[in-house]
Amino acid sequence: MKDNFSNQASEYSKFRPSYPPELIEHIVSFTESREMALDVATGNGQIAQKLSEYFQTVYATDISENQLQHAKQLLNVIYKKLPAERTDFLDKQFDLITVAQAIHWFDFDQFYAEVYRILKPNGIFAVVGYGLFSTNEESDKILSDFYYNIVGPFWDAERKYLDENYQTIPFPFEELETLHFQNKFTWTFEQLVGYLETWSAVEHYKAHNNENPIDLIRKELEISWEAGDKTVVFPMLLRLGKLKM
């Protein structure tokens, strides 16, 4: 698994969008037992913290120590620095395993073998994510050009799985039918730029060109942003499965 986010851990915790409570509730509704959950590649623990409201114990793993240091500490959430593909958990330990906005970075074969080892026979596996957000028409035009053309060449190849709404990832599970969700926010211009700063392609562009690509659109984007309603809408991505027995 690549670690593209340690350097932006502070910004990640401030500006990455949260997940809607109704999405978490929907995922949890499929579980038969709520003793123990695992959130893989937890980052700053967004999903893990929400799962803590439903499960007796939640484990949350990540390969980035810096990300874990920015996670909120809760009594029933245990953070561990571990790769997704190789954990030290017991066989058949978890009622629910989640991966949010990260599975495209994994070695699928190794990770799924680990899921089959540590998920209970009646457990649930959930892949969660969000696609490119939309906002007012003028800002969307600017941001689309930024996403596909300015920083487009600097996205890692794995990004395609998000662009394809996680529909093309390998998914060796008995898939369950789910509801569709979206997440809506009202953002200041600072929040918008803060979120763009967390993009891995922006970091790659900076490293390659020694300049911030956001500066290329900042003035034009701010004008369009202040003229709009400042609403952003993220399409939520969700796939749920059970082990094939």
Tab-separated table of C-alpha atoms in Angstrom, residues 21-239:
chain	number	residue	atom	x	y	z
A	21	PRO	CA	-24.425	9.159	9.869
A	22	GLU	CA	-27.170	7.535	7.800
A	23	LEU	CA	-24.522	5.787	5.695
A	24	ILE	CA	-22.847	4.327	8.777
A	25	GLU	CA	-26.205	3.290	10.220
A	26	HIS	CA	-27.070	1.560	6.944
A	27	ILE	CA	-23.817	-0.422	6.952
A	28	VAL	CA	-24.183	-1.438	10.588
A	29	SER	CA	-27.785	-2.562	10.004
A	30	PHE	CA	-26.462	-5.557	8.047
A	31	THR	CA	-24.406	-6.905	10.954
A	32	GLU	CA	-25.741	-9.749	13.087
A	33	SER	CA	-23.415	-9.059	16.019
A	34	ARG	CA	-21.784	-5.857	17.207
A	35	GLU	CA	-18.936	-7.037	19.362
A	36	MET	CA	-15.943	-6.026	17.271
A	37	ALA	CA	-15.297	-3.968	14.123
A	38	LEU	CA	-12.164	-3.108	12.171
A	39	ASP	CA	-11.564	0.010	10.089
A	40	VAL	CA	-8.632	-0.539	7.721
A	41	ALA	CA	-6.506	2.407	6.514
A	42	THR	CA	-8.388	4.517	9.021
A	43	GLY	CA	-6.416	7.714	8.427
A	44	ASN	CA	-7.495	10.066	11.177
A	45	GLY	CA	-10.160	7.638	12.338
A	46	GLN	CA	-13.311	9.143	10.858
A	47	ILE	CA	-15.117	5.867	10.267
A	48	ALA	CA	-13.690	4.183	13.361
A	49	GLN	CA	-15.053	6.916	15.601
A	50	LYS	CA	-18.531	6.569	14.107
A	51	LEU	CA	-18.418	2.783	14.459
A	52	SER	CA	-17.531	3.199	18.144
A	53	GLU	CA	-21.127	4.272	18.747
A	54	TYR	CA	-22.348	0.823	17.666
A	55	PHE	CA	-19.640	-1.707	18.557
A	56	GLN	CA	-18.161	-2.760	21.874
A	57	THR	CA	-14.630	-2.533	20.477
A	58	VAL	CA	-13.285	-0.984	17.295
A	59	TYR	CA	-9.794	-1.547	15.940
A	60	ALA	CA	-8.430	0.989	13.457
A	61	THR	CA	-5.260	0.404	11.455
A	62	ASP	CA	-3.097	2.522	9.183
A	63	ILE	CA	0.477	2.480	7.858
A	64	SER	CA	0.909	6.189	8.651
A	65	GLU	CA	1.947	6.973	12.217
A	66	ASN	CA	1.400	10.652	11.447
A	67	GLN	CA	-2.215	10.026	10.454
A	68	LEU	CA	-2.872	7.969	13.583
A	69	GLN	CA	-1.480	10.747	15.772
A	70	HIS	CA	-4.224	13.027	14.452
A	71	ALA	CA	-7.001	10.574	15.331
A	72	LYS	CA	-9.418	11.286	18.158
A	73	GLN	CA	-8.827	9.050	21.175
A	74	LEU	CA	-11.855	7.097	22.404
A	75	LEU	CA	-12.070	4.422	25.104
A	76	ASN	CA	-13.349	1.686	22.799
A	77	VAL	CA	-11.213	2.514	19.733
A	78	ILE	CA	-7.771	0.886	19.503
A	79	TYR	CA	-5.396	2.317	16.892
A	80	LYS	CA	-2.593	0.163	15.485
A	81	LYS	CA	0.069	0.821	12.874
A	82	LEU	CA	-0.390	-2.124	10.509
A	83	PRO	CA	-0.532	-2.669	6.742
A	84	ALA	CA	-3.914	-3.667	5.341
A	85	GLU	CA	-2.550	-6.851	3.824
A	86	ARG	CA	-0.781	-8.225	6.926
A	87	THR	CA	-2.365	-7.859	10.346
A	88	ASP	CA	-1.853	-9.558	13.688
A	89	PHE	CA	-5.529	-10.166	14.402
A	90	LEU	CA	-7.058	-13.525	15.229
A	91	ASP	CA	-8.880	-15.695	12.730
A	92	LYS	CA	-12.612	-14.924	12.497
A	93	GLN	CA	-12.331	-11.984	14.881
A	94	PHE	CA	-14.520	-9.248	13.350
A	95	ASP	CA	-18.240	-8.722	12.809
A	96	LEU	CA	-17.560	-5.856	10.387
A	97	ILE	CA	-14.538	-4.734	8.368
A	98	THR	CA	-14.624	-1.350	6.644
A	99	VAL	CA	-12.299	0.408	4.210
A	100	ALA	CA	-13.035	4.053	3.431
A	101	GLN	CA	-11.482	5.891	0.468
A	102	ALA	CA	-8.436	3.625	0.502
A	103	ILE	CA	-9.005	0.202	-1.031
A	104	HIS	CA	-7.677	1.327	-4.412
A	105	TRP	CA	-4.201	1.535	-2.826
A	106	PHE	CA	-4.178	-2.087	-1.630
A	107	ASP	CA	-2.775	-5.293	-3.052
A	108	PHE	CA	-6.206	-6.795	-3.666
A	109	ASP	CA	-5.246	-10.475	-3.544
A	110	GLN	CA	-3.301	-10.176	-0.287
A	111	PHE	CA	-5.868	-7.933	1.358
A	112	TYR	CA	-8.858	-10.067	0.459
A	113	ALA	CA	-7.072	-13.156	1.740
A	114	GLU	CA	-6.635	-11.321	5.051
A	115	VAL	CA	-10.314	-10.306	5.107
A	116	TYR	CA	-11.320	-13.926	4.599
A	117	ARG	CA	-9.051	-14.901	7.483
A	118	ILE	CA	-10.162	-12.347	10.097
A	119	LEU	CA	-13.845	-11.745	9.253
A	120	LYS	CA	-16.422	-13.927	10.991
A	121	PRO	CA	-18.357	-16.308	8.693
A	122	ASN	CA	-21.485	-14.179	9.115
A	123	GLY	CA	-19.572	-10.879	9.094
A	124	ILE	CA	-19.917	-7.919	6.738
A	125	PHE	CA	-17.244	-6.328	4.558
A	126	ALA	CA	-17.826	-2.716	3.489
A	127	VAL	CA	-16.031	-0.593	0.917
A	128	VAL	CA	-16.846	3.094	1.310
A	129	GLY	CA	-15.721	6.152	-0.591
A	130	TYR	CA	-16.735	9.338	-2.341
A	131	GLY	CA	-16.331	10.574	-5.871
A	132	LEU	CA	-15.506	13.998	-7.283
A	133	PHE	CA	-17.818	16.559	-5.699
A	134	SER	CA	-20.048	18.994	-7.588
A	135	THR	CA	-20.915	22.596	-6.777
A	136	ASN	CA	-22.055	25.662	-8.737
A	137	GLU	CA	-21.753	25.506	-12.520
A	138	GLU	CA	-18.875	27.981	-12.952
A	139	SER	CA	-16.769	26.467	-10.170
A	140	ASP	CA	-17.441	22.981	-11.548
A	141	LYS	CA	-15.937	24.006	-14.897
A	142	ILE	CA	-12.783	25.330	-13.219
A	143	LEU	CA	-12.457	22.328	-10.927
A	144	SER	CA	-13.057	19.832	-13.723
A	145	ASP	CA	-10.210	21.352	-15.741
A	146	PHE	CA	-8.044	21.322	-12.616
A	147	TYR	CA	-8.859	17.681	-11.838
A	148	TYR	CA	-8.482	16.235	-15.325
A	149	ASN	CA	-5.954	18.510	-17.010
A	150	ILE	CA	-3.806	20.489	-14.567
A	151	VAL	CA	-3.209	17.791	-11.941
A	152	GLY	CA	-4.646	14.964	-14.025
A	153	PRO	CA	-1.257	13.607	-15.129
A	154	PHE	CA	-0.157	13.449	-11.482
A	155	TRP	CA	-2.862	11.116	-10.187
A	156	ASP	CA	-1.606	7.649	-9.325
A	157	ALA	CA	-2.878	4.934	-11.652
A	158	GLU	CA	-5.005	3.523	-8.810
A	159	ARG	CA	-7.180	6.655	-8.865
A	160	LYS	CA	-9.091	5.155	-11.798
A	161	TYR	CA	-10.960	2.897	-9.372
A	162	LEU	CA	-12.498	5.943	-7.689
A	163	ASP	CA	-13.319	7.543	-11.034
A	164	GLU	CA	-15.099	4.288	-11.844
A	165	ASN	CA	-17.064	4.503	-8.568
A	166	TYR	CA	-15.390	1.361	-7.183
A	167	GLN	CA	-17.426	-0.714	-9.612
A	168	THR	CA	-14.317	-2.153	-11.277
A	169	ILE	CA	-12.382	-3.247	-8.193
A	170	PRO	CA	-12.139	-6.991	-7.639
A	171	PHE	CA	-14.907	-7.947	-5.203
A	172	PRO	CA	-14.802	-11.661	-4.305
A	173	PHE	CA	-17.805	-11.543	-1.982
A	174	GLU	CA	-21.493	-12.283	-2.018
A	175	GLU	CA	-22.599	-8.736	-2.773
A	176	LEU	CA	-25.518	-7.170	-0.916
A	177	GLU	CA	-27.926	-4.603	-2.318
A	178	THR	CA	-27.484	-1.179	-0.724
A	179	LEU	CA	-29.101	2.235	-0.701
A	180	HIS	CA	-27.535	5.254	-2.401
A	181	PHE	CA	-26.207	8.192	-0.413
A	182	GLN	CA	-24.709	11.607	-0.928
A	183	ASN	CA	-23.063	14.066	1.418
A	184	LYS	CA	-23.737	17.788	1.278
A	185	PHE	CA	-21.787	20.624	2.905
A	186	THR	CA	-21.627	24.405	2.862
A	187	TRP	CA	-17.972	25.383	2.620
A	188	THR	CA	-15.991	28.563	2.896
A	189	PHE	CA	-13.386	29.187	0.221
A	190	GLU	CA	-10.742	28.268	2.797
A	191	GLN	CA	-12.381	24.871	3.314
A	192	LEU	CA	-12.560	24.287	-0.434
A	193	VAL	CA	-8.871	25.073	-0.939
A	194	GLY	CA	-7.976	23.091	2.187
A	195	TYR	CA	-9.673	20.044	0.712
A	196	LEU	CA	-7.909	20.470	-2.632
A	197	GLU	CA	-4.603	20.632	-0.752
A	198	THR	CA	-5.199	17.068	0.518
A	199	TRP	CA	-5.314	15.612	-2.994
A	200	SER	CA	-2.379	13.303	-3.650
A	201	ALA	CA	-2.104	14.650	-7.208
A	202	VAL	CA	-1.607	18.153	-5.823
A	203	GLU	CA	1.267	16.880	-3.678
A	204	HIS	CA	2.794	15.086	-6.663
A	205	TYR	CA	2.475	18.234	-8.808
A	206	LYS	CA	4.200	20.324	-6.125
A	207	ALA	CA	7.073	17.857	-5.890
A	208	HIS	CA	7.512	17.749	-9.659
A	209	ASN	CA	7.083	21.459	-10.485
A	210	ASN	CA	8.088	23.145	-7.238
A	211	GLU	CA	4.894	25.206	-7.232
A	212	ASN	CA	1.337	24.846	-5.981
A	213	PRO	CA	-1.082	24.072	-8.858
A	214	ILE	CA	-3.954	25.606	-6.896
A	215	ASP	CA	-2.332	29.001	-7.442
A	216	LEU	CA	-3.085	28.583	-11.155
A	217	ILE	CA	-6.847	28.671	-10.502
A	218	ARG	CA	-7.082	30.410	-7.117
A	219	LYS	CA	-8.324	33.860	-8.195
A	220	GLU	CA	-10.781	32.613	-10.798
A	221	LEU	CA	-12.066	29.915	-8.462
A	222	GLU	CA	-12.562	32.333	-5.571
A	223	ILE	CA	-14.627	34.685	-7.753
A	224	SER	CA	-16.881	31.859	-8.915
A	225	TRP	CA	-17.084	30.448	-5.392
A	226	GLU	CA	-18.166	33.688	-3.750
A	227	ALA	CA	-20.775	34.194	-6.487
A	228	GLY	CA	-22.242	30.727	-5.912
A	229	ASP	CA	-24.139	29.158	-3.010
A	230	LYS	CA	-20.968	27.499	-1.595
A	231	THR	CA	-22.688	24.096	-1.538
A	232	VAL	CA	-20.672	20.967	-2.303
A	233	VAL	CA	-22.222	17.563	-2.937
A	234	PHE	CA	-20.211	14.353	-2.774
A	235	PRO	CA	-21.623	11.154	-4.319
A	236	MET	CA	-21.008	8.368	-1.804
A	237	LEU	CA	-19.649	5.039	-2.965
A	238	LEU	CA	-20.669	1.866	-1.153
A	239	ARG	CA	-20.261	-1.854	-1.714
